[in-house]
Each structure stands twice: as C-alpha cells, then as structure tokens.
Tab-separated table of C-alpha atoms in Angstrom:
chain	number	residue	atom	x	y	z
A	10	MET	CA	-65.941	67.718	245.365
A	11	PRO	CA	-63.254	69.072	243.004
A	12	LYS	CA	-59.759	68.976	244.486
A	13	ASP	CA	-59.197	72.645	243.618
A	14	LEU	CA	-62.271	73.675	245.626
A	15	ARG	CA	-61.366	75.427	248.852
A	16	GLU	CA	-63.394	76.906	251.668
A	17	LEU	CA	-63.845	80.634	252.109
A	18	PRO	CA	-65.258	82.008	255.395
A	19	ILE	CA	-67.855	84.703	254.766
A	20	ARG	CA	-69.545	87.004	257.279
A	21	ILE	CA	-72.617	89.007	256.295
A	22	VAL	CA	-73.670	91.755	258.691
A	23	LEU	CA	-77.118	93.361	258.616
A	24	VAL	CA	-76.560	96.818	260.050
A	25	ASN	CA	-79.397	98.170	262.193
A	26	PRO	CA	-82.185	95.796	261.088
A	27	PRO	CA	-85.796	96.397	262.139
A	28	THR	CA	-86.742	94.775	265.459
A	29	ASP	CA	-88.943	91.697	265.779
A	30	VAL	CA	-88.206	90.392	262.281
A	31	THR	CA	-86.924	86.866	261.714
A	32	PHE	CA	-83.845	86.572	259.476
A	33	ALA	CA	-82.013	83.522	258.099
A	34	VAL	CA	-79.435	82.721	255.456
A	35	GLN	CA	-80.826	80.589	252.617
A	36	ARG	CA	-79.341	77.177	251.866
A	37	GLY	CA	-80.321	75.531	248.600
A	38	LYS	CA	-83.557	76.560	246.923
A	39	SER	CA	-85.467	77.597	250.038
A	40	GLU	CA	-84.114	76.233	253.349
A	41	PRO	CA	-83.711	78.904	256.069
A	42	VAL	CA	-80.574	78.348	258.172
A	43	ASP	CA	-79.343	80.110	261.324
A	44	GLN	CA	-82.712	81.733	262.012
A	45	ARG	CA	-82.870	84.553	264.512
A	46	ARG	CA	-85.308	87.277	265.522
A	47	SER	CA	-83.788	90.742	265.477
A	48	ALA	CA	-83.668	92.771	268.665
A	49	GLY	CA	-82.320	95.992	267.152
A	50	ALA	CA	-78.599	95.136	267.189
A	51	ASP	CA	-76.653	94.193	264.061
A	52	GLU	CA	-77.281	90.618	262.909
A	53	VAL	CA	-74.255	88.563	261.862
A	54	PHE	CA	-74.342	85.482	259.639
A	55	ASP	CA	-71.205	83.360	259.284
A	56	ILE	CA	-71.138	80.839	256.453
A	57	THR	CA	-68.541	78.997	254.438
A	58	ILE	CA	-68.647	78.920	250.663
A	59	GLY	CA	-66.496	77.066	248.184
A	60	VAL	CA	-64.219	78.928	245.807
A	61	VAL	CA	-62.468	77.637	242.699
A	62	GLN	CA	-59.703	79.763	241.149
A	63	SER	CA	-57.994	79.212	237.829
A	64	ASP	CA	-56.212	81.651	235.520
A	65	GLU	CA	-57.793	84.774	237.037
A	66	GLN	CA	-61.225	83.112	236.943
A	67	ILE	CA	-63.067	82.780	240.249
A	68	ASP	CA	-66.217	80.773	240.796
A	69	PHE	CA	-68.182	80.164	243.973
A	70	ARG	CA	-69.879	76.933	244.980
A	71	GLY	CA	-71.727	75.318	247.829
A	72	PRO	CA	-75.141	75.077	249.410
A	73	PHE	CA	-75.390	78.793	250.251
A	74	VAL	CA	-74.344	80.010	246.801
A	75	GLN	CA	-77.109	80.968	244.378
A	76	GLY	CA	-77.216	82.121	240.759
A	77	PRO	CA	-75.311	81.439	237.546
A	78	ARG	CA	-71.543	81.407	237.081
A	79	GLY	CA	-70.336	84.996	236.835
A	80	GLY	CA	-73.343	86.229	238.822
A	81	ARG	CA	-73.208	84.274	242.072
A	82	PHE	CA	-74.793	85.586	245.269
A	83	VAL	CA	-76.073	84.677	248.749
A	84	TYR	CA	-79.610	85.294	250.031
A	85	ILE	CA	-80.526	86.598	253.479
A	86	ASN	CA	-84.220	85.845	253.931
A	87	SER	CA	-86.665	87.586	256.238
A	88	GLY	CA	-90.181	86.992	257.491
A	89	THR	CA	-91.988	84.003	255.999
A	90	LEU	CA	-88.965	83.099	253.853
A	91	ALA	CA	-86.935	82.848	257.083
A	92	GLY	CA	-89.487	80.438	258.551
A	93	ASP	CA	-91.736	82.853	260.474
A	94	ALA	CA	-95.320	81.976	259.554
A	95	MET	CA	-96.737	84.677	261.848
A	96	THR	CA	-95.442	87.755	260.015
A	97	SER	CA	-96.499	89.907	257.105
A	98	TRP	CA	-92.904	90.181	255.792
A	99	THR	CA	-91.765	88.014	252.872
A	100	ARG	CA	-88.435	89.310	251.625
A	101	ARG	CA	-84.932	88.260	250.729
A	102	ALA	CA	-81.808	90.317	250.227
A	103	LYS	CA	-79.449	89.298	247.431
A	104	ILE	CA	-75.770	89.855	248.293
A	105	ALA	CA	-73.496	89.620	245.244
A	106	LEU	CA	-70.221	87.721	245.542
A	107	GLY	CA	-68.748	89.371	242.426
A	108	GLY	CA	-66.663	91.846	244.409
A	109	ILE	CA	-64.569	89.041	245.889
A	110	THR	CA	-61.309	89.121	243.929
A	111	ALA	CA	-58.249	86.861	243.746
A	112	GLU	CA	-56.265	89.621	245.488
A	113	LEU	CA	-58.765	89.762	248.340
A	114	ILE	CA	-58.674	85.984	248.737
A	115	ALA	CA	-54.850	86.033	248.791
A	116	ALA	CA	-54.892	88.783	251.433
A	117	LEU	CA	-57.319	86.712	253.524
A	118	ASP	CA	-55.023	83.676	253.200
A	119	ALA	CA	-52.264	85.737	254.837
A	120	LYS	CA	-54.473	86.461	257.879
A	121	PRO	CA	-55.429	83.373	259.885
A	122	LYS	CA	-58.588	83.628	261.980
A	123	HIS	CA	-60.110	86.256	259.672
A	124	VAL	CA	-63.158	86.280	257.382
A	125	LEU	CA	-64.387	88.195	254.369
A	126	ARG	CA	-67.050	90.527	255.707
A	127	GLY	CA	-69.797	92.228	253.757
A	128	ARG	CA	-72.021	94.762	255.536
A	129	ILE	CA	-75.491	95.673	254.218
A	130	ALA	CA	-78.169	98.043	255.422
A	131	GLY	CA	-80.522	96.068	257.638
A	132	LYS	CA	-83.529	98.164	256.625
A	133	ALA	CA	-85.103	98.991	253.287
A	134	LYS	CA	-86.315	102.520	252.515
A	135	ASP	CA	-89.763	101.611	253.860
A	136	GLY	CA	-88.278	100.627	257.249
A	137	GLY	CA	-88.814	96.908	256.690
A	138	PRO	CA	-86.176	94.259	256.077
A	139	PRO	CA	-83.922	94.591	253.009
A	140	ALA	CA	-85.056	93.093	249.715
A	141	ALA	CA	-83.825	92.473	246.168
A	142	SER	CA	-80.205	93.260	245.240
A	143	VAL	CA	-78.640	95.014	248.211
A	144	PRO	CA	-75.294	96.808	247.799
A	145	LEU	CA	-72.523	96.360	250.316
A	146	LEU	CA	-72.001	99.429	252.484
A	147	THR	CA	-68.204	99.352	252.219
A	148	GLY	CA	-67.373	96.485	249.847
A	149	TRP	CA	-65.920	93.136	250.893
A	150	GLU	CA	-63.298	93.553	253.607
A	151	ILE	CA	-61.101	91.374	255.771
A	152	ALA	CA	-62.202	91.245	259.411
A	153	ARG	CA	-61.239	89.273	262.496
A	154	ALA	CA	-63.360	86.131	262.900
C-alpha cells in the first residue's frame, strides 16, 4: 500500500428505494457486500476508500473503487447482482467519485467523526431500483458519521 494512500469514509444513501429489493455495495469485480432488503426507508451504505493526492491530482483506490483513473466510481447493486437469486431485478447504480475535490477532503479532515455523503434517488423512473450512472441529488457533502 503506498505510504501516501489515506482512508476516506464515504456514505452513500439511497433515498426512498422500492420495498422488498435487495441492495449491496460491490467489492471487486462482483462481490456483494453489506446486503440488505429494503423496507421503504432510506438505505445507507458506509464504506472506506483510499485516496491519493498529489499536486492537485486526486485518485481513488481500494476494493470498492471501480473504473479507470480520472473516472472512478462505486457500484450499488440490486436484485441478482446483490445476491438475491429469487428476484427479477438485475441492476447496479454507478456513483461517480469525480465530484470529490481536494477542498472537500480538507474540509472533511477538519471535522472528526464526519463522512463524505452522497445521496441518490433510490428508484429509477420505472419505479424499480436505480441503474446505470446515477447523479447525486445534492453533490458530495460533509455529514456527521
């Protein structure tokens, strides 16, 4: 592990997801982690990712980070991709990490016991779980852990 790699606490919130759908954050190429079946309330996923900063360049690393440098993201899987073999849903939401800036990281450093929170719509237009690239509702923000 590079010595300049540090941990960054991330919270992803699915706002108002459909009920009775299994969700999980994806680790590696396909492993569902922190699986849970929605009951109608917001679903919250807390993970830690690695961040490397140098000369205004930021890169993200770790088992939950997907994609190429400059286009990193995290997946929230649903249905069969979240480990539920008894569902018709097979979706994953792609949450971009590109909006996380050096200024935001510095502001988080000044607030112990806080996380960077990204909130996404928990439902797609068809009423099912979110899929493909999903925009943050309010951007990345600092929130109490």
